[in-house]
PDB file of C-alpha atoms in Angstrom:
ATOM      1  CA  UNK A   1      37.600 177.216  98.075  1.00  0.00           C
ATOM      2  CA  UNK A   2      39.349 177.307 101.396  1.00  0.00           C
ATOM      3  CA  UNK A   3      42.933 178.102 101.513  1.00  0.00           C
ATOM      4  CA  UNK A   4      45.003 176.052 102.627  1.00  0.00           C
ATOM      5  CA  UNK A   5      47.206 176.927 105.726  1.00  0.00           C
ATOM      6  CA  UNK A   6      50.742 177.221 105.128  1.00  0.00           C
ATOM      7  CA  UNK A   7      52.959 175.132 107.540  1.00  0.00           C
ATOM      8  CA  UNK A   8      53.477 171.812 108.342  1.00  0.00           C
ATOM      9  CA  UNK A   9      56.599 172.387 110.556  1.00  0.00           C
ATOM     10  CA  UNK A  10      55.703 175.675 111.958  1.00  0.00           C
ATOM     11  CA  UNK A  11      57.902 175.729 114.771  1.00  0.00           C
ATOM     12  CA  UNK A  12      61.195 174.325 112.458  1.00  0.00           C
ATOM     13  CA  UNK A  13      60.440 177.491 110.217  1.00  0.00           C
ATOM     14  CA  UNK A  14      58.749 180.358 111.110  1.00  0.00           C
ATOM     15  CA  UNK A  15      60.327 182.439 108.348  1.00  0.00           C
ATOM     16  CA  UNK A  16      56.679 182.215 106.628  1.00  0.00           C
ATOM     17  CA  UNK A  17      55.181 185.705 104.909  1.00  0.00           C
ATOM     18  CA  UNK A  18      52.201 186.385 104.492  1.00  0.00           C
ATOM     19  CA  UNK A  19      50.606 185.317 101.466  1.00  0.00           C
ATOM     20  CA  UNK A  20      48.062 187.610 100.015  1.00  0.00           C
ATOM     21  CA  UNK A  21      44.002 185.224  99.562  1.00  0.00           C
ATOM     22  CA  UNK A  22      42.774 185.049  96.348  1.00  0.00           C
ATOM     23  CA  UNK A  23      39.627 187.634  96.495  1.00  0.00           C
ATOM     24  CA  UNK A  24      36.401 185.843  96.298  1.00  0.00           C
ATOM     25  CA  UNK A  25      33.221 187.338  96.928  1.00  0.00           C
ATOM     26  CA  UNK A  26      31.642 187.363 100.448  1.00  0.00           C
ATOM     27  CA  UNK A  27      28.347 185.471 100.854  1.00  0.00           C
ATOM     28  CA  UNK A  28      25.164 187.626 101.253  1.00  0.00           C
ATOM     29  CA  UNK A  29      23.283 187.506 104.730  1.00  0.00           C
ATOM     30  CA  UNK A  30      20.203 186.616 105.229  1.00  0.00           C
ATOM     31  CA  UNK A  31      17.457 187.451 107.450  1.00  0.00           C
ATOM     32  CA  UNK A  32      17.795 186.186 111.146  1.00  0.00           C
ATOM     33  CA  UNK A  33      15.796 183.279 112.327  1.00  0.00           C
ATOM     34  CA  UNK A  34      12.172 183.430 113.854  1.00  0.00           C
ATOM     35  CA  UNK A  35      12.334 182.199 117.243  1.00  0.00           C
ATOM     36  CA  UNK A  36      12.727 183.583 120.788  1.00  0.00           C
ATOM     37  CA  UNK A  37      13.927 186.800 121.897  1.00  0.00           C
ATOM     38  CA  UNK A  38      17.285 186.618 122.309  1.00  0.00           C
ATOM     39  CA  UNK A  39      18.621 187.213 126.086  1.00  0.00           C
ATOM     40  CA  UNK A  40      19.672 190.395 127.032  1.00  0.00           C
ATOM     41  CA  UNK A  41      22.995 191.450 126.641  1.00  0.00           C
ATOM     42  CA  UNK A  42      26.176 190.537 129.542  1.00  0.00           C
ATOM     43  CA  UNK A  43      28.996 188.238 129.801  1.00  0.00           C
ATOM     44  CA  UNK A  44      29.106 184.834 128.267  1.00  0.00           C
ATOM     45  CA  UNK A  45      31.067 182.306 129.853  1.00  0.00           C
ATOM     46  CA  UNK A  46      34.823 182.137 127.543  1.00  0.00           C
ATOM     47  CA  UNK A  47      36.915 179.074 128.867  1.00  0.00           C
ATOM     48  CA  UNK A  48      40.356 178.514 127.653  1.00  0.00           C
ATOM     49  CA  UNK A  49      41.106 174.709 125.822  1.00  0.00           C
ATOM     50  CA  UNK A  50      44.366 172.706 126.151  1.00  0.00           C
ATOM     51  CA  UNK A  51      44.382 173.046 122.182  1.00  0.00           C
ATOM     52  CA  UNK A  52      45.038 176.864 122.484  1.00  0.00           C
ATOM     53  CA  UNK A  53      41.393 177.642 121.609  1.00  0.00           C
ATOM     54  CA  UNK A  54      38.529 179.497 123.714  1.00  0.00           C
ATOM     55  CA  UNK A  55      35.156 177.856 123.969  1.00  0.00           C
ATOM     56  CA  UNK A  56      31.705 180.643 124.108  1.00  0.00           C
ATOM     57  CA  UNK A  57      28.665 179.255 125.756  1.00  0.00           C
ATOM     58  CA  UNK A  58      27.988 176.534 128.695  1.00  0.00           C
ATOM     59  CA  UNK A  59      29.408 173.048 129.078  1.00  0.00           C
ATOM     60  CA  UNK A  60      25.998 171.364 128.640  1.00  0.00           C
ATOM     61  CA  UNK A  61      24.980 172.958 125.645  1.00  0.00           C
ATOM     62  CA  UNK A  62      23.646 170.273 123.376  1.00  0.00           C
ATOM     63  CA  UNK A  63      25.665 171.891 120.230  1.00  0.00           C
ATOM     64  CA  UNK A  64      29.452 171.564 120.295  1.00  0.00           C
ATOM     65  CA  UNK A  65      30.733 173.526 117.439  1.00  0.00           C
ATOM     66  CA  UNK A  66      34.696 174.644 116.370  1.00  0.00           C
ATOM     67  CA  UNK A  67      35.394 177.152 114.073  1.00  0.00           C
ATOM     68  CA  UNK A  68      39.468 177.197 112.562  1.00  0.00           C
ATOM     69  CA  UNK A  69      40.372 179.934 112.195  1.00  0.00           C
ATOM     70  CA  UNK A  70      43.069 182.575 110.567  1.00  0.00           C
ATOM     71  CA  UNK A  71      42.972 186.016 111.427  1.00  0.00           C
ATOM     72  CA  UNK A  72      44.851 186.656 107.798  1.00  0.00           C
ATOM     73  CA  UNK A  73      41.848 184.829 106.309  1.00  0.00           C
ATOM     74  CA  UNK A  74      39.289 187.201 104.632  1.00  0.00           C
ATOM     75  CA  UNK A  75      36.673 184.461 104.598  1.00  0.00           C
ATOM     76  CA  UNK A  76      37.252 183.955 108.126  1.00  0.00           C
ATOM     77  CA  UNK A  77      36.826 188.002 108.903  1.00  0.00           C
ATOM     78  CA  UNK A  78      33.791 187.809 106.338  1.00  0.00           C
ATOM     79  CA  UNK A  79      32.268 185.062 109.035  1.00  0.00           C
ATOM     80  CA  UNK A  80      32.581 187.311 111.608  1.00  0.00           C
ATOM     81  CA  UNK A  81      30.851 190.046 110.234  1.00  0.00           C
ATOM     82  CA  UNK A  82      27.909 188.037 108.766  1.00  0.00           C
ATOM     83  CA  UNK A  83      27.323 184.985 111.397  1.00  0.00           C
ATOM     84  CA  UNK A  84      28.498 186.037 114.210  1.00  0.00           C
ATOM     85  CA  UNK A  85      26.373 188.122 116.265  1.00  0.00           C
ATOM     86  CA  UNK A  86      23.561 185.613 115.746  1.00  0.00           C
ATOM     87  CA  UNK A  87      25.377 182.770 116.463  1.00  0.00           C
ATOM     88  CA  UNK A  88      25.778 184.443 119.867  1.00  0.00           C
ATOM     89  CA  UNK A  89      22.164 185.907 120.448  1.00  0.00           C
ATOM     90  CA  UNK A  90      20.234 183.292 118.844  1.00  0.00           C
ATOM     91  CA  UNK A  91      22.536 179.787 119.559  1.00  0.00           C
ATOM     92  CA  UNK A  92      25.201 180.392 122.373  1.00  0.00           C
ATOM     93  CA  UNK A  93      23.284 182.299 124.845  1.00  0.00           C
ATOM     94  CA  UNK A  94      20.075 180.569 125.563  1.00  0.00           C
ATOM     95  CA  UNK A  95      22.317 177.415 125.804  1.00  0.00           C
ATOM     96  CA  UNK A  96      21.323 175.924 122.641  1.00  0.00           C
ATOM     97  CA  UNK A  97      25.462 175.859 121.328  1.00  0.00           C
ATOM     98  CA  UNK A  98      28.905 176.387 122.191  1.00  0.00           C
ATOM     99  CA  UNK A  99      31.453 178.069 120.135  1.00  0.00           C
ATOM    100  CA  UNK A 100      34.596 177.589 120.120  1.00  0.00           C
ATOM    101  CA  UNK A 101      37.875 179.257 118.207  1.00  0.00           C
ATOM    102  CA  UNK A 102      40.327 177.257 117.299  1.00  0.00           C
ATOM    103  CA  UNK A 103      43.749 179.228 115.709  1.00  0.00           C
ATOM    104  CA  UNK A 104      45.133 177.924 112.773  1.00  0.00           C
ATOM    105  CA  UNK A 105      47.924 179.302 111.380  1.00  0.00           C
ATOM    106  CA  UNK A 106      48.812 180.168 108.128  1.00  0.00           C
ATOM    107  CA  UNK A 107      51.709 182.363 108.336  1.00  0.00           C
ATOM    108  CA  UNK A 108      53.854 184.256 110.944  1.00  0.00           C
ATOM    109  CA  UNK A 109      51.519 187.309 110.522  1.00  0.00           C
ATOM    110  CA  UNK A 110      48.645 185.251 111.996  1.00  0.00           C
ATOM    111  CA  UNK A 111      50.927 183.816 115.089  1.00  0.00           C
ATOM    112  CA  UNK A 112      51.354 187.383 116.062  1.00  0.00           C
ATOM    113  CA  UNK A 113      47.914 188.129 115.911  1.00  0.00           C
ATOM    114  CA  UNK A 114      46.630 184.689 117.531  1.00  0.00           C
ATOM    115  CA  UNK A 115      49.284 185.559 120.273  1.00  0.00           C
ATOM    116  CA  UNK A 116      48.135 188.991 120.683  1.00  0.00           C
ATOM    117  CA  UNK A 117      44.173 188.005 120.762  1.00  0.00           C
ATOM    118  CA  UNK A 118      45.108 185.072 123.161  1.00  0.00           C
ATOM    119  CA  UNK A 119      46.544 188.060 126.074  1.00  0.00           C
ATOM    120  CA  UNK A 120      45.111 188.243 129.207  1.00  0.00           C
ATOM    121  CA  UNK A 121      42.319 186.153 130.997  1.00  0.00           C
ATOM    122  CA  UNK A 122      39.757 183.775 129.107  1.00  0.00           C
ATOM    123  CA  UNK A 123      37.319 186.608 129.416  1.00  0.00           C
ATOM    124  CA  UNK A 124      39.375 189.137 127.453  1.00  0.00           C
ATOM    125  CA  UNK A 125      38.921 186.970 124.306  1.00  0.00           C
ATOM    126  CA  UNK A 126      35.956 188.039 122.862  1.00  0.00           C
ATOM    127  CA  UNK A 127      36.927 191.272 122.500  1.00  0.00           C
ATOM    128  CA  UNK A 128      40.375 190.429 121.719  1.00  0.00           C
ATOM    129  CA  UNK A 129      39.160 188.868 119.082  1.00  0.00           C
ATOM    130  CA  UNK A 130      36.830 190.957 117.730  1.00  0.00           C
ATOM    131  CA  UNK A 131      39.045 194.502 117.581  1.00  0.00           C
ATOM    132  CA  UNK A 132      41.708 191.964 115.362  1.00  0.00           C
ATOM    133  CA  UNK A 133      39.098 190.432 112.797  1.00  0.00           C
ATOM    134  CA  UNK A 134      37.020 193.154 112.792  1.00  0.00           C
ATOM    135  CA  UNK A 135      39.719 195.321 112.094  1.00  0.00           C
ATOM    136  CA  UNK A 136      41.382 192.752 109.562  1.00  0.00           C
ATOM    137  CA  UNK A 137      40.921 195.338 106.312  1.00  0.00           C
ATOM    138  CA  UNK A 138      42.330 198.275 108.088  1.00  0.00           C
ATOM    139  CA  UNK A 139      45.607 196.495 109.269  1.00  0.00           C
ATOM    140  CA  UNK A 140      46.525 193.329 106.822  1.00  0.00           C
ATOM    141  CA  UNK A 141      48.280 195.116 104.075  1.00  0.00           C
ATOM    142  CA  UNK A 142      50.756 193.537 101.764  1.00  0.00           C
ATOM    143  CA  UNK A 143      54.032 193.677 103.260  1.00  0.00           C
ATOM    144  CA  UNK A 144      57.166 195.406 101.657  1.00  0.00           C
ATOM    145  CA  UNK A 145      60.231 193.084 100.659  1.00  0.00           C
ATOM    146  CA  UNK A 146      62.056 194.939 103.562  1.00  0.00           C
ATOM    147  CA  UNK A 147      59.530 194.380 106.013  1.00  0.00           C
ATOM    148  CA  UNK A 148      59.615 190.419 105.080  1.00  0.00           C
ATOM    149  CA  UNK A 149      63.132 190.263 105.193  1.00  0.00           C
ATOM    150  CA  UNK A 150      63.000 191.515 109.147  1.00  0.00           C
ATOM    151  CA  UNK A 151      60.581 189.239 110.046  1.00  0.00           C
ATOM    152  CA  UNK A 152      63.122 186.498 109.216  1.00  0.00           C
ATOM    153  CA  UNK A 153      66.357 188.177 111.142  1.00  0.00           C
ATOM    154  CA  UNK A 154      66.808 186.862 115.397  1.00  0.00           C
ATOM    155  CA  UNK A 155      64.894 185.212 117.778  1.00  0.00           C
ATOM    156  CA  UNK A 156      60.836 184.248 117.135  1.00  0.00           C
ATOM    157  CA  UNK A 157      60.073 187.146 119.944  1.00  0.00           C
ATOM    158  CA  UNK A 158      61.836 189.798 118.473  1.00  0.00           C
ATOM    159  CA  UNK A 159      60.245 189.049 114.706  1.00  0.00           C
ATOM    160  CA  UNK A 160      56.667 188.441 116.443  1.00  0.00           C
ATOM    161  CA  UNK A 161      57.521 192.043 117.863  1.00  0.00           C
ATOM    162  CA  UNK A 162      58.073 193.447 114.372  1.00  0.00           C
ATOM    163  CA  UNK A 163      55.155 191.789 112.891  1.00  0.00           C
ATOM    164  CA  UNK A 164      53.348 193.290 114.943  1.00  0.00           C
ATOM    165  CA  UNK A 165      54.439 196.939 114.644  1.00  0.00           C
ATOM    166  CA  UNK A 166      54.385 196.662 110.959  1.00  0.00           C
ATOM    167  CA  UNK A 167      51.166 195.288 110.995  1.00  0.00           C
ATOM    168  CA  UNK A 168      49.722 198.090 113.157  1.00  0.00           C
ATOM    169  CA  UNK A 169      48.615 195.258 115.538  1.00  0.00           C
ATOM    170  CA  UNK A 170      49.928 197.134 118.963  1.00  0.00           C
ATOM    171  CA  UNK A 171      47.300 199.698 118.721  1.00  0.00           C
ATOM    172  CA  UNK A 172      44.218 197.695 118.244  1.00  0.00           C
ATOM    173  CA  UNK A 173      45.047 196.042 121.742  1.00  0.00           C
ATOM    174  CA  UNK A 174      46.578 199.099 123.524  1.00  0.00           C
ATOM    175  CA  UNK A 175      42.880 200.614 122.924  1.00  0.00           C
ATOM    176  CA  UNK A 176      41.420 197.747 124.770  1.00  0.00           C
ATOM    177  CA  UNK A 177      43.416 198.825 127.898  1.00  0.00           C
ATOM    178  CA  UNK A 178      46.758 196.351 127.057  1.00  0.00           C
ATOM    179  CA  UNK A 179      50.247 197.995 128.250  1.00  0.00           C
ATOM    180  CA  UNK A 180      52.825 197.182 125.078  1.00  0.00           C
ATOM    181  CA  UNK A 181      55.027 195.239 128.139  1.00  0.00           C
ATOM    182  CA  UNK A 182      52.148 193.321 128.404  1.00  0.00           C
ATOM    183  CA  UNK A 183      51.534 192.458 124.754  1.00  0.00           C
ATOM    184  CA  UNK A 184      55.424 191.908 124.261  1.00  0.00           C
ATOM    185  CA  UNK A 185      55.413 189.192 127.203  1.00  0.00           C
ATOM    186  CA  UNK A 186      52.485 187.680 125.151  1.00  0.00           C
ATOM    187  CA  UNK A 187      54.769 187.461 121.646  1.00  0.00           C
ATOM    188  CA  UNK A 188      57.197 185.706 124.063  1.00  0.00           C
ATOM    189  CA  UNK A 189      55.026 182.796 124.753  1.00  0.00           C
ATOM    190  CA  UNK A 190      56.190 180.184 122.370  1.00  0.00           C
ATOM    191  CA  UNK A 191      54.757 177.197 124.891  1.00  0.00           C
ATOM    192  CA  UNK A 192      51.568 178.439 122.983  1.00  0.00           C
ATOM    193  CA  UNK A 193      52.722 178.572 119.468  1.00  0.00           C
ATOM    194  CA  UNK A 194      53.776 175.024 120.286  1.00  0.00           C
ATOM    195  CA  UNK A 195      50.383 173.645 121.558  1.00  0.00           C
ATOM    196  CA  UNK A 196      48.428 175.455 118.627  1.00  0.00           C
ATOM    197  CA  UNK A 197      51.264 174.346 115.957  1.00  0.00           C
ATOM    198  CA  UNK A 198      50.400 170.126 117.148  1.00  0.00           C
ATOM    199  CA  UNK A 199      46.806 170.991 117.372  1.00  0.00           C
ATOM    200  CA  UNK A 200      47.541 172.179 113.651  1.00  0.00           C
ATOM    201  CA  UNK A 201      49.017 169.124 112.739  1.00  0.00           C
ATOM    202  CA  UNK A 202      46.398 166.937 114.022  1.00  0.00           C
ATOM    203  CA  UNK A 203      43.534 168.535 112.374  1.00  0.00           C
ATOM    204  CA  UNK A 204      45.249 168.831 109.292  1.00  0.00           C
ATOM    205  CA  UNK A 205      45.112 164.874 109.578  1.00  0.00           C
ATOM    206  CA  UNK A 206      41.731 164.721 110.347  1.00  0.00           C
ATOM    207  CA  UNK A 207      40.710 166.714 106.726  1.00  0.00           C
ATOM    208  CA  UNK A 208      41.068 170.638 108.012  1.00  0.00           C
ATOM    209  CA  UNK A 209      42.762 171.964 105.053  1.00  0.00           C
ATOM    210  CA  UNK A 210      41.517 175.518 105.431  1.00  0.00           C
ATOM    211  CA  UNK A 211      39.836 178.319 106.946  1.00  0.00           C
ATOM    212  CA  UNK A 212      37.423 178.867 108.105  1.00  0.00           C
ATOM    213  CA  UNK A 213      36.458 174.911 108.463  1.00  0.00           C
ATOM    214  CA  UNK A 214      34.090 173.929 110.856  1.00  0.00           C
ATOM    215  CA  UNK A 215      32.614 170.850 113.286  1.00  0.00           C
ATOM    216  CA  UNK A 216      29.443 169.990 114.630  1.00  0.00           C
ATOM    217  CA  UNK A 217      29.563 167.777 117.800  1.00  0.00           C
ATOM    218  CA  UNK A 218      33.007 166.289 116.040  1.00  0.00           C
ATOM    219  CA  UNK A 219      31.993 165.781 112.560  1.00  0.00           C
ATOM    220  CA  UNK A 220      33.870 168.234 109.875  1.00  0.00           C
ATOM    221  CA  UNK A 221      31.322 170.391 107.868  1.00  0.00           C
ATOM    222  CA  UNK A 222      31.338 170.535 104.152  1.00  0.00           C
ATOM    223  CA  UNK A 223      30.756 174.332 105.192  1.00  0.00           C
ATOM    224  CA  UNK A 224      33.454 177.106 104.816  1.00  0.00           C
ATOM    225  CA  UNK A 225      30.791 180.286 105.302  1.00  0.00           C
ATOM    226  CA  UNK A 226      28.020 181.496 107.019  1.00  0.00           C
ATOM    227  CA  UNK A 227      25.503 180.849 104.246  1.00  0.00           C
ATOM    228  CA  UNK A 228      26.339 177.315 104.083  1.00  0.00           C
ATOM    229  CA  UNK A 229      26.973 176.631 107.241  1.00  0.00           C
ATOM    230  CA  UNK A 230      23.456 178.380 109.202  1.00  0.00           C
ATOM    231  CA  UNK A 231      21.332 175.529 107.775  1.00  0.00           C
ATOM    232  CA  UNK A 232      23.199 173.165 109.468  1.00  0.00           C
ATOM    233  CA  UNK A 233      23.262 174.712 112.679  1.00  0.00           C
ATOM    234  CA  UNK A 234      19.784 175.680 112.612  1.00  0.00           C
ATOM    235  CA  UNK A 235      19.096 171.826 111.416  1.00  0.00           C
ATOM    236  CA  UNK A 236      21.271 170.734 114.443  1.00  0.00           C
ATOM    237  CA  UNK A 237      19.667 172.586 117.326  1.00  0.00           C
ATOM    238  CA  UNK A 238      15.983 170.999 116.531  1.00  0.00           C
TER     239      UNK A 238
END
């Protein structure tokens, strides 16, 4: 089952911890599609959305799909590793789809993170987001009582800050060339938590209740991995 994120009233209460998923076995992969050769590698157009997201792939690609998504969510990390490269090769480049990341947030762990992934220009994403989910078994540990109790003590910047140091966030994005002034000016930017947080909202009243949760050209999948959700791609870009 999909967990289900853990606000409403983000904003009002961002004293949230991070609340350890329920282990469930990843999906297996399966063999990629027979089709075309995929395109060779370069850059693939990332635009930034007025919901906080970032949108892979062209404008006029016939498939408009949104992933939510939680960078504390193991599912979410587990879609990564098993759907994503082929979603890019195989649907995003030639055109076929577009892919975009929506954050949802579950917990003030994951509004560091989204924060942190969301620095710098539209075409740092990718690899923003990448080194953090990617990474996500290395660095999301079960916090100490201590380290909870800090995250609650001053202003939303200075917690994000500490999150993020006791998270062993910093580094991931310092090796992708970030300065930590930069990445602290990103913690500051609360204008974003605020757009993501009502973009939260609204999709939790249009049946999101979890991550990852997905659309296809507006229409919310009964899909919450890559296993269940490639068939309906595949059926979609016929």
């Amino acid at each position: 089952m999909p967990l289900r994120p853990l606000f409403p009233s983000l904003i009002a209460a961002l004293a949230l911890t991070l609340t350890p998923a329920p282990g469930l076995a990843a999906p297996k992969g399966r063999a990629a599609p027979k089709g075309p050769t995929a395109p060779a590698a370069g850059p693939v157009l990332v635009v930034a959305t007025p919901q906080g997201g970032h949108v892979l792939g062209r404008a006029t690609a016939p498939v408009k799909v949104v992933e939510y998504v939680s960078y504390t969510c193991p599912h979410c990390a587990a879609f990564e590793k098993e759907g994503s490269d082929t979603i890019l090769m195989m649907m995003v480049r030639p055109g076929r789809v577009s892919f975009e990341y929506r954050p949802l947030l579950r917990n003030i762990v994951d509004v560091a993170a989204t924060l942190l992934v969301n620095c710098g220009t539209p075409s740092r994403f990718q690899g923003n987001h990448a080194a953090v989910m990617l990474n996500q078994a290395k660095w999301m540990v079960q916090p100490s009582e201590a380290q909870m109790a800090r995250w609650r003590t001053g202003d939303l910047p200075s917690r994000l800050r500490i999150v993020a140091a006791d998270m062993h966030l910093y580094p991931l994005l310092e090796a992708r060339g970030y300065a930590r002034a930069d990445l602290d000016r990103c913690l500051a930017n609360e204008a974003l938590i605020k757009t993501i947080s009502a973009e939260n909202e609204a999709a939790t009243k249009a049946g999101v209740n979890g991550t990852p949760s997905f659309l296809i050209n507006g229409q919310l999948q009964d899909a919450h991995d890559w296993a269940t959700l490639r068939p309906l791609l595949e059926a979609a870009i016929r």
